[in-house]
Each structure stands twice: as structure tokens, then as C-alpha cells.
mmCIF file of C-alpha atoms and ligand atoms in Angstrom:
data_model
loop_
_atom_site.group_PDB
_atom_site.id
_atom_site.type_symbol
_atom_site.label_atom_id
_atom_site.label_comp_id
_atom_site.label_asym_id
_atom_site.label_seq_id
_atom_site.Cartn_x
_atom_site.Cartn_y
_atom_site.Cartn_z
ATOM 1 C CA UNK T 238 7.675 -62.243 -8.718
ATOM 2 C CA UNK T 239 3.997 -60.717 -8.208
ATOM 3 C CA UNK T 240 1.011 -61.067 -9.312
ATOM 4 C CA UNK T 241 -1.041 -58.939 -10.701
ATOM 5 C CA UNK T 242 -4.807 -59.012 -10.194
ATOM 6 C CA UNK T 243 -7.913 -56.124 -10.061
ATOM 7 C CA UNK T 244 -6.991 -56.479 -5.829
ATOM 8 C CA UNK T 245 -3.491 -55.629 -6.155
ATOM 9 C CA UNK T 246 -4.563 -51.571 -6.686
ATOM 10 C CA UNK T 247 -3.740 -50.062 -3.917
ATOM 11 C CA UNK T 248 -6.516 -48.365 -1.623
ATOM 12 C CA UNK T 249 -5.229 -44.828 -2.258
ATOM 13 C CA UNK T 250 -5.324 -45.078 -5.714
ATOM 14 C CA UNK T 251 -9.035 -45.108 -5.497
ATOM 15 C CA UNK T 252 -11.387 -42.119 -4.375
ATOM 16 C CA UNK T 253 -14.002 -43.021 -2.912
ATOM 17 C CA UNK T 254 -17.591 -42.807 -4.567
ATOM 18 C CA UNK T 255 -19.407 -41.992 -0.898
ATOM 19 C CA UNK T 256 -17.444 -39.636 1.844
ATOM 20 C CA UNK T 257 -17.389 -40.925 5.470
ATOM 21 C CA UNK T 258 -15.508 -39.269 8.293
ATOM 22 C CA UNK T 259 -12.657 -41.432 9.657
ATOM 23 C CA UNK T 260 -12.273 -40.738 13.475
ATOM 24 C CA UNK T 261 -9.259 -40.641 15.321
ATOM 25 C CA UNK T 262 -8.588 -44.483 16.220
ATOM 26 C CA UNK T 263 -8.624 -44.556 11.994
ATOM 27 C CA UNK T 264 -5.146 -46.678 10.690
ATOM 28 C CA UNK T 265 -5.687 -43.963 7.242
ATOM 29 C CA UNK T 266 -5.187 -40.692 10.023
ATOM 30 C CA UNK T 267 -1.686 -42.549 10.861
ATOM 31 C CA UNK T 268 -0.642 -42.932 6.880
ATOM 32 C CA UNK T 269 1.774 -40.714 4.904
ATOM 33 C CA UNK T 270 -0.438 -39.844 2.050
ATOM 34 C CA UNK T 271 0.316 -40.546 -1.376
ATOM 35 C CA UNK T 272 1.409 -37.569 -3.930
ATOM 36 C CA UNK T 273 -1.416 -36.863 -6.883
ATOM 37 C CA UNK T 274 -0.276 -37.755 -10.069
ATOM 38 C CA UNK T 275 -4.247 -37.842 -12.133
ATOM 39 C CA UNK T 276 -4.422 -34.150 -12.194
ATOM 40 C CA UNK T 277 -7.607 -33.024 -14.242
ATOM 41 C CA UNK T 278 -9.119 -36.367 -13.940
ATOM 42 C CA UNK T 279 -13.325 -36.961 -14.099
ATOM 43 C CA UNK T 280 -12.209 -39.005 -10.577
ATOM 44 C CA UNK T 281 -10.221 -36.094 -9.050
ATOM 45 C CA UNK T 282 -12.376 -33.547 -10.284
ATOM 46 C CA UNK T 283 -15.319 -34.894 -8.826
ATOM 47 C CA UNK T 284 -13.833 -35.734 -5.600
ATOM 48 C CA UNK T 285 -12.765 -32.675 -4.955
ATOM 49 C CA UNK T 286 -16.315 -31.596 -5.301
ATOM 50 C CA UNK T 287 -17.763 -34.065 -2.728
ATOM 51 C CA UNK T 288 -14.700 -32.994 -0.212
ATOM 52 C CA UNK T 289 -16.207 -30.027 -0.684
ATOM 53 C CA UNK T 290 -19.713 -31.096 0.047
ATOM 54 C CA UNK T 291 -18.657 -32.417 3.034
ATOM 55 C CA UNK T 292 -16.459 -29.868 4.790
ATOM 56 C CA UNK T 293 -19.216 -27.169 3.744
ATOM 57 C CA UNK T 294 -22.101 -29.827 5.708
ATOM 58 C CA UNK T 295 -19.691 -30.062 8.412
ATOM 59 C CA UNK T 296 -19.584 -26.248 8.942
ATOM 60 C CA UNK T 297 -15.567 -27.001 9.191
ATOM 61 C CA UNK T 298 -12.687 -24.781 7.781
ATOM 62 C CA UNK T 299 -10.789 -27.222 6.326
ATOM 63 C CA UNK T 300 -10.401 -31.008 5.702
ATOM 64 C CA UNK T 301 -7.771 -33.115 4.254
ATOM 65 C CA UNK T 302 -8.630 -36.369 2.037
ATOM 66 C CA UNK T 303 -7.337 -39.094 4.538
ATOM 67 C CA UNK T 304 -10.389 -37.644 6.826
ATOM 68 C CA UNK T 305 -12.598 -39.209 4.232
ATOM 69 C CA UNK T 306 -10.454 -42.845 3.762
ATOM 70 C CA UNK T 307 -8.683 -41.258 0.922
ATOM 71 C CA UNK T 308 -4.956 -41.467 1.653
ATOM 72 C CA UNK T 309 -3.728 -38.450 -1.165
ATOM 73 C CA UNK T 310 -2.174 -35.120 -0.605
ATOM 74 C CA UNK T 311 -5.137 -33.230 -1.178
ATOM 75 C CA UNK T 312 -6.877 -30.451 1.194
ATOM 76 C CA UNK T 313 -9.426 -27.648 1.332
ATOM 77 C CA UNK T 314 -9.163 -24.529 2.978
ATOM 78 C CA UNK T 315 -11.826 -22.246 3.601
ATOM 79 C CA UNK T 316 -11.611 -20.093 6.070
ATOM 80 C CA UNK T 317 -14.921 -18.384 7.072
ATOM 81 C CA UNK T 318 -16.711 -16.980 10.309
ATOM 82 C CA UNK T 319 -19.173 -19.478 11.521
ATOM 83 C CA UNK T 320 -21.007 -20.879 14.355
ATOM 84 C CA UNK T 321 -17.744 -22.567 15.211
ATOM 85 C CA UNK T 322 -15.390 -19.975 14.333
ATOM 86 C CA UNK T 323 -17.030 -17.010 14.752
ATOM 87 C CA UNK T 324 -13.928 -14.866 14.299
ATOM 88 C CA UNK T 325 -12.140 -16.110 11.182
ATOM 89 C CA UNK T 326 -11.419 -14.660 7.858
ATOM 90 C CA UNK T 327 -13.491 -14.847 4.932
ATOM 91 C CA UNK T 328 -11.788 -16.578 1.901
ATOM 92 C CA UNK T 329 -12.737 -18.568 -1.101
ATOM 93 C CA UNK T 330 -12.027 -22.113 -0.683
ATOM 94 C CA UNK T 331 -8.647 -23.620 -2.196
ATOM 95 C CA UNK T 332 -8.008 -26.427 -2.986
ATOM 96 C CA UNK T 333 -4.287 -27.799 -1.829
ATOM 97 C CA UNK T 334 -2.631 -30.702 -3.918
ATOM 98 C CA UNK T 335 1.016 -32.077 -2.839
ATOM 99 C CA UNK T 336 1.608 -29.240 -0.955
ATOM 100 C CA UNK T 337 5.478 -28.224 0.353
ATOM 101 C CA UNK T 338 6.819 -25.673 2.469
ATOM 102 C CA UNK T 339 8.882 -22.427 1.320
ATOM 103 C CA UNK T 340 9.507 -21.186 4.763
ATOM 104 C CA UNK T 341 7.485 -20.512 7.911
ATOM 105 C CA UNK T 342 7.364 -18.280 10.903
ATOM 106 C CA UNK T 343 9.687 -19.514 13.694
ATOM 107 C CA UNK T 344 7.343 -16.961 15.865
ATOM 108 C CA UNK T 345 4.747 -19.829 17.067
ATOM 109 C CA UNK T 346 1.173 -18.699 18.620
ATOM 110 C CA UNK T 347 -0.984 -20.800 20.331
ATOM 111 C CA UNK T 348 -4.596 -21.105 19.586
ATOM 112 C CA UNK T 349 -7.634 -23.624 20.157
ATOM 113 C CA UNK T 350 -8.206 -25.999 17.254
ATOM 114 C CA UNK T 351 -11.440 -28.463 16.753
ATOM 115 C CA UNK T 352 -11.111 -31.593 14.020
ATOM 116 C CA UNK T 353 -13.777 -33.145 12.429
ATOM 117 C CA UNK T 354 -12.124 -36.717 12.965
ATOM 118 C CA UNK T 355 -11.523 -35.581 16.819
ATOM 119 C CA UNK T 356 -15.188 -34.943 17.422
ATOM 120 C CA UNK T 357 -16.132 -33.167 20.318
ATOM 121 C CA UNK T 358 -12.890 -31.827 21.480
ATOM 122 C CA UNK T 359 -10.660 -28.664 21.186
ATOM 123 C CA UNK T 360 -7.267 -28.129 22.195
ATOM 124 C CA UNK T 361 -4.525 -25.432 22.136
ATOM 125 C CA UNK T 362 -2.007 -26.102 19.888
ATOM 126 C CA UNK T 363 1.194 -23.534 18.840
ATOM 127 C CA UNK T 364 1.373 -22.639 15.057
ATOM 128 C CA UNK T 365 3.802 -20.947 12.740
ATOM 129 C CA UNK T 366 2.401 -17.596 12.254
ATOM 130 C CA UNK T 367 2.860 -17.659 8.703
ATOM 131 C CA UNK T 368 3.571 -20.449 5.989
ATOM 132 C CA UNK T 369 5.196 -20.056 1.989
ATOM 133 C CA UNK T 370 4.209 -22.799 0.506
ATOM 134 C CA UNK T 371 4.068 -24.340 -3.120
ATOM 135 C CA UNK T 372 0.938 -26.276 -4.049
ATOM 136 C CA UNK T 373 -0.806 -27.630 -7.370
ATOM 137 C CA UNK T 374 -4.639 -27.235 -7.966
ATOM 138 C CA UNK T 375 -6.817 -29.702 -9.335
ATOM 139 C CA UNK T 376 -5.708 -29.239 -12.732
ATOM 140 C CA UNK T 377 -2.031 -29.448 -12.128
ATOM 141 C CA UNK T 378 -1.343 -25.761 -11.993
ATOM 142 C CA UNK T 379 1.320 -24.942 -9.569
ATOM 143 C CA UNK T 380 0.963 -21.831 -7.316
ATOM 144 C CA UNK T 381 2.759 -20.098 -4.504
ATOM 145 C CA UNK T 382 1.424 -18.685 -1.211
ATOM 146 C CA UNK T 383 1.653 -17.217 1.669
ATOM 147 C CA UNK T 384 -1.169 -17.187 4.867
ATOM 148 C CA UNK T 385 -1.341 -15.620 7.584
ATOM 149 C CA UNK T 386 -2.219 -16.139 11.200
ATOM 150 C CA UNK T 387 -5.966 -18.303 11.312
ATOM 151 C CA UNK T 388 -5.584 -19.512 7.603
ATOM 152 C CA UNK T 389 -1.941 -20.566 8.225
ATOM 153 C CA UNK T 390 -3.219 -22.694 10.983
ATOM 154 C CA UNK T 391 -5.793 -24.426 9.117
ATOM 155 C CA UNK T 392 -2.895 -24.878 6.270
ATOM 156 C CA UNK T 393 -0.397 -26.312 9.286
ATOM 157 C CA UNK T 394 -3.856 -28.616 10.790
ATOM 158 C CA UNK T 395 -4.594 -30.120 7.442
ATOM 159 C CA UNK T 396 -0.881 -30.353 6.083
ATOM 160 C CA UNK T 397 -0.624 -32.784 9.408
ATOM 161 C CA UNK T 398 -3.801 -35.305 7.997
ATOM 162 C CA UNK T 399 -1.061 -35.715 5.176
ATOM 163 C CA UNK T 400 1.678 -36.624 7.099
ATOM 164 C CA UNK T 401 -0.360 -39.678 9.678
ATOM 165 C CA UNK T 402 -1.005 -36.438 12.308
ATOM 166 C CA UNK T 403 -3.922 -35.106 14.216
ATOM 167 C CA UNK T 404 -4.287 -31.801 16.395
ATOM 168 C CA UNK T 405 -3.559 -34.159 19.330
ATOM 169 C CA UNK T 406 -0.044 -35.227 18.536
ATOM 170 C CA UNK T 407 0.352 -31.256 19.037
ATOM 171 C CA UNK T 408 -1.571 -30.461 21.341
ATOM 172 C CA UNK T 409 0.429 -27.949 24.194
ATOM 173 C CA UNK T 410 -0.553 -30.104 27.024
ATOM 174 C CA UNK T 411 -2.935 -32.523 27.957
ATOM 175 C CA UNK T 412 -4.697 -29.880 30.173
ATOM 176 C CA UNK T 413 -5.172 -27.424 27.339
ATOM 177 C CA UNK T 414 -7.884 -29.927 25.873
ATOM 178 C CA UNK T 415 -11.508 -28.666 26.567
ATOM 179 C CA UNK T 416 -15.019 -30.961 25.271
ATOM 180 C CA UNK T 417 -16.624 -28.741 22.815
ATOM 181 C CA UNK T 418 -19.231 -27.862 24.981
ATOM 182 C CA UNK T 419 -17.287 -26.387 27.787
ATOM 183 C CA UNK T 420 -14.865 -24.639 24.797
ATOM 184 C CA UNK T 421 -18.220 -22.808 23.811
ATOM 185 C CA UNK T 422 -19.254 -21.877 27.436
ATOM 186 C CA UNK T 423 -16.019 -20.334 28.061
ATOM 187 C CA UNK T 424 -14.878 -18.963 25.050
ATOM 188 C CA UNK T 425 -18.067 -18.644 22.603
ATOM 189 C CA UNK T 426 -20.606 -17.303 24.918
HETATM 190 NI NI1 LIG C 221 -8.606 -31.977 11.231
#
């Protein structure tokens, strides 16, 4: 039997109206997130706007909706050189919806990652060199893509917010994990 009431809607099924950053520690980092299903909705379509918003504030490259309490397959990528990544690509943002995987490099190469729900910290952590991967925008369009090298990484680093992982479940070894402000001393300067 159940019973069916306005609590019984489950918390992923509802985007939230104000974007915080859940830090590692965070029970929604640890979910499997939830396939989209509204494409084209007001509610999607406007929080995809304030994910936006909030990796752009963050200066970050990327961010996946369970790093804002919003356990759905959805992620940005944006690769762009910045105060924190002064050597990266420029692209466009994309938006990512229930993404899969084609293929991947089995050629792995390790490089220093940062999260925004890890604040503070990098770590070294061995990639794919490439990913193929299916994806649907925000409107339910399916497309098919390949990245390369930095953008594949943010791809495989956001792809593991989906699936209950951080950068630290990766990470090459516990030694390879810097505070941000030695990581800019040695690497940055
Ligand atoms: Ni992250």
C-alpha cells in the first residue's frame, strides 16, 4: 500500500530555487543521480541557467548538479584558461544531460584536479585521454562527442558527481594531494 501525499516527491525531482555548494562530507556527493526525463521544462531550463551562474562565480570548469543538492544527471563543461587553470582550452560551455560512454582511451594520464565541493585541495588523478560519449541537451536533443585531453578530464571529474564520486575516490595516492595554496606555489607561480 502507500500513501500518497505533497512529501512523498522525491528530493531529486525538485531543482532547487537557490544554488548552494554541497561539500564533500555531503550524503547527495555519495548518490547515483537520477536520469532527466522534463527536458525543455521552465524548471530545467532555468536551472541550468543558475548552474551556470554558479560555476561561472566560482571561476570553475565544470560542475555537476548533485554539487548544488540536485541529485540529476546533468553537468556543465566549460573549459577556459583562468586564474585556476591558466593553461586550459577555450570552449563554449555545454551542457551534459544523462550522459553515457561510447568508448575511451585505455592510455590514462595523470594530472592535478581541484573540486569545488573539495575546497582547498588538489590532487593527481589518472584520466582516459579521450572519451565518445552520447549526451542530451536541455531540450532533449541527443548528440555525440568526443574530447580530448583537459576537457575529457573535466567530462571524466563531473561524470563521477553522477555516479556518488569525488576526485578523492581517484586520487593516485594519498601523497599526490597538495592544499591549494602550496599547488599554486609550486606549480602556478
Ligand atoms: Ni568536482
Amino acid at each position: 500500500m502507500t500513501i500518497e501525499t505533497e512529501n512523498t516527491v522525491p528530493d531529486y525531482l525538485i531543482y532547487p530555487d537557490v544554488l548552494h555548494i554541497a561539500k564533500v562530507g555531503e550524503p547527495v556527493l555519495r548518490k547515483m543521480a537520477q536520469p532527466v526525463e522534463d527536458f525543455g521544462s521552465p524548471q530545467l531550463l532555468s536551472f541550468v541557467d543558475k548552474l551556470l551562474t554558479q560555476m561561472t562565480e566560482a571561476a570553475g570548469v565544470g560542475i555537476a548538479a548533485p554539487q548544488v543538492f540536485c541529485s540529476r544527471q546533468i553537468m556543465i563543461i566549460a573549459s577556459k584558461p583562468n586564474k585556476r587553470y591558466p593553461d586550459a582550452p577555450e570552449m563554449t560551455p555545454l551542457v551534459l544531460i544523462n550522459p553515457t560512454f561510447i568508448a575511451q582511451s585505455r592510455n590514462l594520464v595523470t594530472g592535478w584536479e581541484g573540486c569545488l565541493s573539495v575546497p582547498g585541495l588538489r590532487g593527481q588523478v589518472a584520466r582516459a585521454d579521450w572519451v565518445e560519449v552520447f549526451y542530451y541537451d536541455q531540450f532533449g536533443e541527443k548528440h555525440r562527442r568526443r574530447f580530448d585531453g583537459f576537457v575529457a578530464r573535466i567530462f571524466l571529474h563531473e561524470y563521477d558527481h553522477l555516479i556518488g564520486r569525488t576526485w578523492l575516490d581517484s586520487v593516485t595516492s594519498n601523497q599526490d594531494i597538495l592544499s591549494d595554496e602550496v599547488y599554486l606555489k609550486q606549480f602556478a607561480a
